XYZ file of C-alpha atoms in Angstrom:
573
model
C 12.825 -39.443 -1.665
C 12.969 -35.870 -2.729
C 13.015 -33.195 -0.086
C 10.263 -30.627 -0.145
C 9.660 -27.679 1.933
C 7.329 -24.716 2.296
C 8.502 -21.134 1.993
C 8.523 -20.453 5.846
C 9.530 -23.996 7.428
C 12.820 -22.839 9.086
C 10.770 -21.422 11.957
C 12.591 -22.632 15.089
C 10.176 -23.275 17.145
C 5.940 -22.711 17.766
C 6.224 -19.405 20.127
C 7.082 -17.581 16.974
C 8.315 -14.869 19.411
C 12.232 -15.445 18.520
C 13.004 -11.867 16.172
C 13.571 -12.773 12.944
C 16.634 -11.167 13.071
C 18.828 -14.389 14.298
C 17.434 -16.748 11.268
C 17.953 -13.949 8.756
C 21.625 -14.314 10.021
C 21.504 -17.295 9.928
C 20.012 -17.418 6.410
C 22.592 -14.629 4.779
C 25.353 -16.098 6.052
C 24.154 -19.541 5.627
C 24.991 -19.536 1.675
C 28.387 -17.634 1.701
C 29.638 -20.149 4.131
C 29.753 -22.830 2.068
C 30.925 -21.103 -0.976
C 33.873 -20.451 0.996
C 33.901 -23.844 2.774
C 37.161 -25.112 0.968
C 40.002 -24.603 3.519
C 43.285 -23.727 2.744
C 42.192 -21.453 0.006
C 42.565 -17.851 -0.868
C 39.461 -15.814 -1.885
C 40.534 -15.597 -5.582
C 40.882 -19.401 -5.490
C 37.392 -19.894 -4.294
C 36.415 -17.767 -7.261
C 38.043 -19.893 -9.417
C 36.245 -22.605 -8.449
C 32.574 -20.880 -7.824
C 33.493 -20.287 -11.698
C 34.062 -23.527 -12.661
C 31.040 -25.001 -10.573
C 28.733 -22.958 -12.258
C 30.213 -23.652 -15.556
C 29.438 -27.122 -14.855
C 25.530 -26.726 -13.598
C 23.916 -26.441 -16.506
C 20.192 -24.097 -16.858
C 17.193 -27.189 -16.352
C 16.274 -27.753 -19.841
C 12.336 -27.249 -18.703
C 9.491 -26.167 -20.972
C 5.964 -24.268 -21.249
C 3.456 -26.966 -19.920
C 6.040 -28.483 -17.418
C 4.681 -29.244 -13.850
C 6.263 -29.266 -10.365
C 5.051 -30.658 -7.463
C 1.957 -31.367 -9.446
C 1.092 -28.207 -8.986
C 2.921 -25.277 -9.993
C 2.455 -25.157 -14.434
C 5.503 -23.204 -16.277
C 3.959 -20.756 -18.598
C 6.937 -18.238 -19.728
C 10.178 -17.999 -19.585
C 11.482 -14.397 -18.460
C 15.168 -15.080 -17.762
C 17.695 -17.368 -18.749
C 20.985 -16.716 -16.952
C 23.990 -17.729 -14.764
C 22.714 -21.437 -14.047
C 18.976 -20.298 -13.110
C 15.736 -19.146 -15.144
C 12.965 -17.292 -13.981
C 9.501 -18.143 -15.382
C 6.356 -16.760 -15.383
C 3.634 -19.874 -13.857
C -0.011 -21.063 -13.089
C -1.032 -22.503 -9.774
C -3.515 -24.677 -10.534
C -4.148 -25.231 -6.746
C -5.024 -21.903 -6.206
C -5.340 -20.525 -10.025
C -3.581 -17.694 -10.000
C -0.339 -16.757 -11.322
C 2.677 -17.021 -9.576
C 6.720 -16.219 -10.370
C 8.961 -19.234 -10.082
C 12.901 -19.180 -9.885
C 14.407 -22.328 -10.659
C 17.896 -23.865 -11.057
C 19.785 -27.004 -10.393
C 19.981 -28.446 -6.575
C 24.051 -28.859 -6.966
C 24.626 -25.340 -8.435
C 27.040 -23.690 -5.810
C 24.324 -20.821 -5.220
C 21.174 -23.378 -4.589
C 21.754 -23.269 -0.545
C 21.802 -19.747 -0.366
C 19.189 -18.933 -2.843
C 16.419 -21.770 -0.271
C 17.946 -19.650 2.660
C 17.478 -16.659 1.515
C 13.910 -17.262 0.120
C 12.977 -18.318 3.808
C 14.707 -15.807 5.724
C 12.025 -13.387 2.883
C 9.443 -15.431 3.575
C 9.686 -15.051 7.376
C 9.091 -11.292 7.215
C 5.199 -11.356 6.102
C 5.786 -7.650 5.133
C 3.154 -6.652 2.749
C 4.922 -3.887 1.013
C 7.293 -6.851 -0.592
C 6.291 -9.255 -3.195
C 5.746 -12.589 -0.982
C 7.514 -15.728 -1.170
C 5.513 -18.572 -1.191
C 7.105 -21.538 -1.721
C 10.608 -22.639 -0.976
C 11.592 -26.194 -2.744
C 14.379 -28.827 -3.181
C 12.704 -31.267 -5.066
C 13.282 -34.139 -8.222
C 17.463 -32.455 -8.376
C 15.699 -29.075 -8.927
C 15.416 -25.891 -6.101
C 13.225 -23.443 -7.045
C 11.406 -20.510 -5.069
C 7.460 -19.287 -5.861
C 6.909 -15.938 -5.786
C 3.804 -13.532 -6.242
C 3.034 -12.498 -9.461
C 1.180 -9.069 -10.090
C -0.288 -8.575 -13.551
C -2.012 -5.264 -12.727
C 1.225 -3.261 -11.259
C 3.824 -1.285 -13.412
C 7.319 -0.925 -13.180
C 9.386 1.682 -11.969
C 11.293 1.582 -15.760
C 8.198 1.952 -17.515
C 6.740 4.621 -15.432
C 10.580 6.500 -15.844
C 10.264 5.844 -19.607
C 7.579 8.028 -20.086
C 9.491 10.986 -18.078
C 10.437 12.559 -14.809
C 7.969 12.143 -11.781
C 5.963 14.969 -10.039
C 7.567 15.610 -7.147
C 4.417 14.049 -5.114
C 5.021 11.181 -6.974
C 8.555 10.862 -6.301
C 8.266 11.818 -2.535
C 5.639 8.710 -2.220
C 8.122 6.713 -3.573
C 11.573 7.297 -1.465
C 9.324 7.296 1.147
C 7.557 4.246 1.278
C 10.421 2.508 -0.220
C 13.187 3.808 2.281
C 10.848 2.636 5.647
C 10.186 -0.907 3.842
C 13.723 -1.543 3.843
C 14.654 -0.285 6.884
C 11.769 -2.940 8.371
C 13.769 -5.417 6.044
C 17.026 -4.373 8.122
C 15.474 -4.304 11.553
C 15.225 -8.283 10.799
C 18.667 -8.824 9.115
C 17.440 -8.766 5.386
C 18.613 -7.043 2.610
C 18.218 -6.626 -1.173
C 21.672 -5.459 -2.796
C 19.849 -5.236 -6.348
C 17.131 -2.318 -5.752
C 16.670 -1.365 -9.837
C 13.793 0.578 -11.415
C 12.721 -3.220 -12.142
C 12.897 -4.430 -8.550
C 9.912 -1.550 -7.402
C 6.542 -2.264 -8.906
C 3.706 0.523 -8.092
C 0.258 -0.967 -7.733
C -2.928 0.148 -8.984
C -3.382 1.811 -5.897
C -0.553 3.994 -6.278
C 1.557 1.939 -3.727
C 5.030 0.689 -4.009
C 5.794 -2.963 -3.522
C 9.819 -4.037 -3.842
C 10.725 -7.917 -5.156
C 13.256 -9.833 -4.958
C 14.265 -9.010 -1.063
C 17.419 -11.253 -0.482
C 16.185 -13.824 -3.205
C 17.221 -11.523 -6.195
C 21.116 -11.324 -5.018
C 21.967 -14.943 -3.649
C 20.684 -15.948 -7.283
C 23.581 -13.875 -8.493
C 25.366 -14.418 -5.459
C 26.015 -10.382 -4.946
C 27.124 -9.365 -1.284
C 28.620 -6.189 0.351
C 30.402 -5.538 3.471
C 27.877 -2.801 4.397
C 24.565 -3.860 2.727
C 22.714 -1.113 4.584
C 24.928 1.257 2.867
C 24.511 -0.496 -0.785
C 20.613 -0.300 -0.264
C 20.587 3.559 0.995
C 22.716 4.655 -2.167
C 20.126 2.262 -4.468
C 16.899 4.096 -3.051
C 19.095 7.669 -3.245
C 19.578 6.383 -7.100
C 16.303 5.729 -7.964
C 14.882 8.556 -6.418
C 17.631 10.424 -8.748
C 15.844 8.850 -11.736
C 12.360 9.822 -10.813
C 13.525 13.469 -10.431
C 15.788 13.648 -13.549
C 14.768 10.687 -15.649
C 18.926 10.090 -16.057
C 20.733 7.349 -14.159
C 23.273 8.878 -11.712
C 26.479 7.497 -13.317
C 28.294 7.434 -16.554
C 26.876 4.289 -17.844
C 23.001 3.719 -19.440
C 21.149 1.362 -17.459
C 17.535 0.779 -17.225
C 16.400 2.364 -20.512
C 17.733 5.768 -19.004
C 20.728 8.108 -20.089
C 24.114 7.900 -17.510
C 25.184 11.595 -16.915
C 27.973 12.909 -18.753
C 31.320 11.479 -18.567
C 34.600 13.222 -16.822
C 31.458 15.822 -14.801
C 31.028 13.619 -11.784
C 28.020 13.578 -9.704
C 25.583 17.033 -10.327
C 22.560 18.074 -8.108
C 19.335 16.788 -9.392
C 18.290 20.629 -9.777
C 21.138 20.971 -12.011
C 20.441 18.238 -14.353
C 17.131 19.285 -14.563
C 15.139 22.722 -14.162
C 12.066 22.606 -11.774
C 13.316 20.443 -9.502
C 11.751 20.115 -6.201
C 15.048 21.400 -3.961
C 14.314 19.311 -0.877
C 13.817 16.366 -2.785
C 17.432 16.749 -4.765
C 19.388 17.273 -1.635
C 17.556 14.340 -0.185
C 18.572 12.491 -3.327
C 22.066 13.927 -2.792
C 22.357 12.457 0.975
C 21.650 9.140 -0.174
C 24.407 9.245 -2.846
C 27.299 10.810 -0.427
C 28.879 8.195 -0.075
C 29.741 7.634 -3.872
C 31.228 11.364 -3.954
C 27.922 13.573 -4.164
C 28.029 16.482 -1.706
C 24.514 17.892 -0.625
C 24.463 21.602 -1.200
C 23.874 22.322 2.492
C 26.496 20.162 3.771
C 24.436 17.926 5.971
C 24.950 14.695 6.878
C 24.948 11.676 4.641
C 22.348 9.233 5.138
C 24.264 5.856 5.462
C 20.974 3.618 6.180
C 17.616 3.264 5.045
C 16.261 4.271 8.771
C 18.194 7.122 8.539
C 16.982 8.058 4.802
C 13.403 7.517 6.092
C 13.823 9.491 8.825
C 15.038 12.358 6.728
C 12.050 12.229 4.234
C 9.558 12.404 7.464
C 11.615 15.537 8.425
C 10.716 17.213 5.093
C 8.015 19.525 4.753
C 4.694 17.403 3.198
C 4.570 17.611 -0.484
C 1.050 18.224 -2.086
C -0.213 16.461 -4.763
C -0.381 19.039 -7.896
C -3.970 20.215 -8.782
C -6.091 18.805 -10.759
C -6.234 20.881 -14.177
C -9.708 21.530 -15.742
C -9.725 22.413 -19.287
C -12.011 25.156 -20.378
C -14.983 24.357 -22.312
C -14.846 25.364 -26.083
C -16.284 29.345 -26.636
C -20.022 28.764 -27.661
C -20.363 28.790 -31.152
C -23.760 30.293 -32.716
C -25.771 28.132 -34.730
C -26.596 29.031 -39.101
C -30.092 29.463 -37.593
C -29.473 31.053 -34.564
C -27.744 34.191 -36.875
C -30.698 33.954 -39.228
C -28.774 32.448 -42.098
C -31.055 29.506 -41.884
C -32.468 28.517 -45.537
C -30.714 31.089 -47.286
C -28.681 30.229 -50.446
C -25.330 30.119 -49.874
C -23.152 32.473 -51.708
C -20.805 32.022 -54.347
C -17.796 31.697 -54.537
C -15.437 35.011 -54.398
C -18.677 36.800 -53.885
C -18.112 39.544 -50.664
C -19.021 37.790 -47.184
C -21.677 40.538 -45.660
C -22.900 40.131 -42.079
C -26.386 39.371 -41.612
C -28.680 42.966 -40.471
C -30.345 42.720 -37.404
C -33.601 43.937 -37.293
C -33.864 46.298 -34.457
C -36.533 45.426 -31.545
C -39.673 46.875 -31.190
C -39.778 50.377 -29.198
C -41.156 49.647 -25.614
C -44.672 50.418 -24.514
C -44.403 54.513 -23.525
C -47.891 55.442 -24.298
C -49.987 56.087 -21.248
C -51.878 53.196 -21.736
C -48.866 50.932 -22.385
C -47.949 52.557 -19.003
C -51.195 51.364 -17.462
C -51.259 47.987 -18.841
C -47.740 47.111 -17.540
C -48.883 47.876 -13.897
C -52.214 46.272 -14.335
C -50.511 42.735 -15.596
C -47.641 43.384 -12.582
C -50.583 43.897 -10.146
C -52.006 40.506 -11.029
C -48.968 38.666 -11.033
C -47.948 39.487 -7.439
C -51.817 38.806 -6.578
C -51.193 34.818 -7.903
C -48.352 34.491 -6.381
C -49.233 35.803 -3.039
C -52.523 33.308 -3.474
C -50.812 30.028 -4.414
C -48.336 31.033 -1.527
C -50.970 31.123 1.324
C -52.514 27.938 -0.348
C -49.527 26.155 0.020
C -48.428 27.093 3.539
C -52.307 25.897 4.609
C -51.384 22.675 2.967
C -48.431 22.421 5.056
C -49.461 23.183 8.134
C -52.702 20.779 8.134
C -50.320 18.184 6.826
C -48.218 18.978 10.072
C -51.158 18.756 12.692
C -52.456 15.370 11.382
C -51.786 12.754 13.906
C -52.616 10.237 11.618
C -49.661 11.112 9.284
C -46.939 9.213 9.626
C -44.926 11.283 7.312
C -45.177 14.259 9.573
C -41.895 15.799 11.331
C -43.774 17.784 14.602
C -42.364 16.360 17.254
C -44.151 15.918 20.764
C -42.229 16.715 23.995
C -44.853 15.069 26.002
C -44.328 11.595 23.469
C -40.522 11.819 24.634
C -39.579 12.567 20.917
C -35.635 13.595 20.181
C -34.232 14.843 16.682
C -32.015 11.751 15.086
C -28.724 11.727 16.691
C -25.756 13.054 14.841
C -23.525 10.487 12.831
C -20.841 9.151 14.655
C -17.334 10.484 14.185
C -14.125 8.597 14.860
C -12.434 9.661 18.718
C -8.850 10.493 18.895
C -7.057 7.337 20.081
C -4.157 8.011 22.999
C -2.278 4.916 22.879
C -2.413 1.435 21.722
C -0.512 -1.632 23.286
C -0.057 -5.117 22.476
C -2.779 -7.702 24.747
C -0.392 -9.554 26.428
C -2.460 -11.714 28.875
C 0.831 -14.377 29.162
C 3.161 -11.349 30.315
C 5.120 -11.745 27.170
C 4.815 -9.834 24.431
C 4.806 -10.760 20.156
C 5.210 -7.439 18.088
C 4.916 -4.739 20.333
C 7.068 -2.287 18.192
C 4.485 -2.836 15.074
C 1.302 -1.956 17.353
C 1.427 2.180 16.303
C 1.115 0.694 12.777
C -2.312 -0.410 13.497
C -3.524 3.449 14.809
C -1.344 5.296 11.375
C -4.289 5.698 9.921
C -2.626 3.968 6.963
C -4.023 0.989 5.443
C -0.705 -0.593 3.938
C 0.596 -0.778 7.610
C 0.234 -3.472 9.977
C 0.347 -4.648 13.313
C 1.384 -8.002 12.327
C 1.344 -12.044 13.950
C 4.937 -14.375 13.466
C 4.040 -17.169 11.939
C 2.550 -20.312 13.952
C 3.050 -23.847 13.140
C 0.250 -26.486 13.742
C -1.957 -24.783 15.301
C -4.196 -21.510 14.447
C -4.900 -20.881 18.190
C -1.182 -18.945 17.714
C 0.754 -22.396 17.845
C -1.157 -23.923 21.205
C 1.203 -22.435 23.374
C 0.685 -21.875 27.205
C 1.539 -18.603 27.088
C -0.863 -17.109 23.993
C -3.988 -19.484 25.510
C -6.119 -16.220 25.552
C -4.760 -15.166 22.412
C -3.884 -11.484 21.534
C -4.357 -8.492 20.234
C -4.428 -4.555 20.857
C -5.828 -2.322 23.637
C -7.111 1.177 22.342
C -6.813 3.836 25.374
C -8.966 6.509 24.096
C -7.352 9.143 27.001
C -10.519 9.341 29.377
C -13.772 7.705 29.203
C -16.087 8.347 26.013
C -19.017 7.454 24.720
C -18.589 4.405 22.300
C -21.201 4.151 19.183
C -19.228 1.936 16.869
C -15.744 0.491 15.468
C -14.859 0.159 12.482
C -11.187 -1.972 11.992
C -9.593 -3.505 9.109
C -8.185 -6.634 9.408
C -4.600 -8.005 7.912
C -6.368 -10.791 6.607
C -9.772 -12.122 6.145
C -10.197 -15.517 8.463
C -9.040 -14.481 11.834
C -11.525 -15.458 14.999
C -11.668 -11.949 16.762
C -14.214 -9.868 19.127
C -14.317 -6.318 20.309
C -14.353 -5.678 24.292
C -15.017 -2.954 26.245
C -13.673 -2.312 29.772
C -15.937 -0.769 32.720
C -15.586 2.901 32.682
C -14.016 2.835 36.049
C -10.885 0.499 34.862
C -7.551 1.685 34.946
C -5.160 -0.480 33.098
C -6.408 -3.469 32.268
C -4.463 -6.517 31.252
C -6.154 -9.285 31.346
C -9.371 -10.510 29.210
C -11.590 -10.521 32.523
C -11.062 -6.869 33.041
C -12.849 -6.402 29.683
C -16.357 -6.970 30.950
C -19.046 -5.087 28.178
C -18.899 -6.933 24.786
C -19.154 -5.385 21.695
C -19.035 -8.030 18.999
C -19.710 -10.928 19.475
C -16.391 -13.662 18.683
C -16.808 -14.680 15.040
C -14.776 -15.500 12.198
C -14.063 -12.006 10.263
C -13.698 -11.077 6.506
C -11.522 -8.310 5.754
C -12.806 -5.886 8.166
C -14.615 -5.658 11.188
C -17.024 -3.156 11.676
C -20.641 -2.488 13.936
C -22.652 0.253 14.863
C -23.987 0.007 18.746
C -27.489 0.316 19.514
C -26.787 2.603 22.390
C -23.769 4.245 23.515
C -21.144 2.817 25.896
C -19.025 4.836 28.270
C -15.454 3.210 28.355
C -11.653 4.497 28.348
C -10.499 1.147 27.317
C -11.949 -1.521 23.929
C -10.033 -4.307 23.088
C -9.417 -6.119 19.770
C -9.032 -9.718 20.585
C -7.876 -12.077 18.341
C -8.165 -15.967 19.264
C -7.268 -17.789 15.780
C -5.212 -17.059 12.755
C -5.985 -17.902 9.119
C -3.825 -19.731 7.190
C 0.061 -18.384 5.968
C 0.003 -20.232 2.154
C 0.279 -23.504 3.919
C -2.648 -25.810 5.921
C -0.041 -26.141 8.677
C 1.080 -22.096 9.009
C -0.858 -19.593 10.363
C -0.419 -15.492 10.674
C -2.598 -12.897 10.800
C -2.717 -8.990 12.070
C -4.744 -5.079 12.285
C -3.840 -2.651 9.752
C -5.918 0.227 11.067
C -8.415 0.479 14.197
C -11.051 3.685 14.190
C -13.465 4.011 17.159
C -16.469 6.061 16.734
C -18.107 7.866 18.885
């Protein structure tokens, strides 16, 4: 019977409060370990042999139109190397498309490439392309993948020239802090290339192939935080300078010249942004670049993140208007209108303007013009009293309804103002059992950035976050607005659409509270939500404290997994 597996099974146990850290360990190393598992031999031996075992596994002779699982339809095939393919697919579950990986189960790579894939899968980051599906099945392993038809990658965008320098400041930034989340949990990429960053239609960076794309090719490195720094420092080299930062072409881009070493982006190219090259120059220390200020190098990509949030913001360039085209007079407007052209290599004269009629400077011209100026100002001081009557009996009919007076006596107010979101103090994680899931990820949920997230481990069996003892009143985030305001609404997006949550409100005279009693004024009621959560409040309420609780989680690409999460949370007030 053929083994099967989902892409997050190896989860150790339901409290999905174990850091990922251990199984990503556990994953990396899992691989490696048995390539080397022959004792007694040297490392260039067990080359010799990974050789010969992948000369032997063979690329599965598969085809458009085949089917695995009975569910997952092979459409294209992308790549074709080293034992494994990579194919572009239809789930016909779910109809969409989806990337699929596939080689042989007894290729010496197949264990690390299922670890790896799970150790991905684990993370639930969404600024990576997800796994989805992690399977030994019918003598075949293969990993499912998202596919995203709409987003671009980084080697097109560089084919059609250098980035802005807003452009390429979005991009070492939000690249550098997704992998150094990938590193807080033990994962790492190794093969960060132009065509391992995709940009969304949004404008937002997503990275594939984290840990998946090197156990297929079985690359490692003694430092891999230092092999992924110098890979974002590279390709942030290539946005600035369109040119690859070493002798060689790669990526559809020109190496630099040979025997010159490794030049300053602001040398390569003129108009540089300077802050930008020296940050690219940090990243590349350690393969001989020297930053023109001597500062440190930046040896991780927590350190290189760090460094681009110490930079002074760069502004997206303004937007250019073109001017409109000079107006151009018409035949008829210049009084050539009807007239018979003239011919050929006759002299071009100008049209003559007549000259306008002298103005009225008689004494009764004189006359007449004050007489017709008297009149004028007569009708319009009439027709301006008219309509100010109008107004005003319009304004003392009761009966109106469309009338504006208002009436003291009648307890009448002018329309409150709209409500604007209150500055939020602090947010921490509800932790009702004393024990805490992500409380490091909660200030992603107050950013006020969408694409971060305060976000769930993944929970077997059960979508009340596993059935555990300790998560019985589920979780979520308490907002501490500083001091007690007045509440008028909330407006929060969610990670994902399907999670059971409600919005309480502690008595303004609470200090701290911590458990889901001390949260007695409701202001949702507990539903299932779609992708955000929002509500205006009849009335105001005066609180310090409003929690976002969160009692069940949608499905994780599996009936039997569950996750879910905030992204942002805005109070209003």
């Amino acid at each position: 019977m053929a083994e099967r597996s989902t892409a997050a099974v190896d989860v150790a146990d339901n409290s999905g409060d174990e850091p990922l850290a251990a199984k990503a360990d556990e994953a990396t190393t899992d691989g490696t370990a048995e390539a080397q598992e022959s004792a007694g031999t040297s490392p260039q031996d067990a080359d010799d042999e990974r050789s010969r075992s992948e000369a032997a596994s063979a690329t599965p002779d598969l085809h458009s139109g085949h089917r695995l699982a009975q569910r997952y339809r092979l459409e294209e095939c992308v790549t074709r190397l080293d034992g494994f393919s990579s194919w572009r697919a239809v789930d016909e579950k779910l109809r969409r498309a989806v990337g699929v990986h596939l080689l042989p189960a007894d290729h010496p790579r197949a264990r690390s490439v299922l670890a790896a894939a799970r150790s991905s899968a684990l993370l639930g980051d969404p600024r990576f392309v997800q796994v989805l599906d992690a399977v030994e099945e019918d003598d075949l392993v293969y990993v499912v993948h998202e596919w995203l038809p709409d987003a671009t990658e980084l080697t097109a965008l560089l084919a059609s020239g250098p980035m802005e320098a807003h452009d390429a400041y979005q991009l070492v930034s939000q690249v550098s802090q997704a992998m150094a989340a990938a590193h807080r949990e033990g994962l790492a990429h190794l093969r960060l290339t132009p065509g391992a960053v995709l940009q969304s239609s949004t404008g937002q960076y997503r990275i594939r192939g984290l840990a998946v794309n090197s156990a297929l090719r079985g690359i490692t490195a003694e430092r891999p935080q230092r092999t992924d720094t110098e890979a974002i420092g590279a390709l942030l080299y290539a946005a600035l300078t369109q040119r690859w930062p070493y002798e060689n072409d790669a990526y559809g881009l020109s190496g630099l010249p040979k025997g010159v070493g490794l030049i300053a982006p602001d040398q390569v190219r003129a108009g540089v942004h300077r802050g930008l090259s020296e940050l690219a120059m940090r990243a590349l220390a350690n393969d001989g670049a020297t930053a023109s200020r001597q500062e440190q190098p930046c040896t991780t990509p927590d350190e290189l993140a760090k460094a681009v949030a110490a930079m002074p913001r760069i502004r997206p360039p303004e937007p250019t208007f073109t001017a409109p085209p000079e107006y151009q007079r018409t035949t008829y407007q210049q009084g050539t209108y009807g007239r018979t052209p003239a011919r050929p290599g006759a002299p071009v004269t100008q049209p003559v303007m007549a000259a306008p009629p002298a103005p009225l400077q008689s004494r009764t011209g004189k006359v007449l013009k004050w007489a017709v100026s008297a009149l004028l100002i007569a009708a319009l001081g009439l027709g301006s009293w008219q309509l100010a009557e109008t107004l005003l009996d319009r304004d003392n009919d009761p009966g109106n309804p469309g009338s504006t007076q208002t009436n003291p006596e009648n307890g009448d107010k002018h329309a409150p103002a709209p409500p604007k979101p209150l500055r939020i103090a602090e947010a921490t994680e509800f932790m009702p059992g004393g024990s805490g899931i992500k409380q490091e990820d909660v200030p992603y949920a107050v950013d006020g950035k969408s694409d971060t997230a305060w976000i769930t481990p993944q929970y077997k069996g059960y979508a009340n976050f596993g059935n555990l003892a300790n998560r019985k009143q589920g979780s979520g985030i308490v907002v501490d607005l500083g001091s007690v305001q007045d509440v008028r609404g909330i407006k929060i997006e969610m990670y994902r659409s399907g999670q059971k949550a409600e919005v309480l409100a502690a008595d303004k005279s609470a200090s701290a509270p911590s458990s889901l009693a001390d949260f007695s004024q409701r202001l949702t009621k507990l539903a299932t939500a779609g992708n955000s959560l929002e509500k205006n409040l009849d009335g105001p309420v005066r609180t310090r404290y409003i929690l976002i609780h969160i009692t069940e989680l949608p499905p994780d690409g599996s009936a039997s997994l569950f996750r879910g999460g905030i992204s942002e949370i805005s109070v209003l007030g």
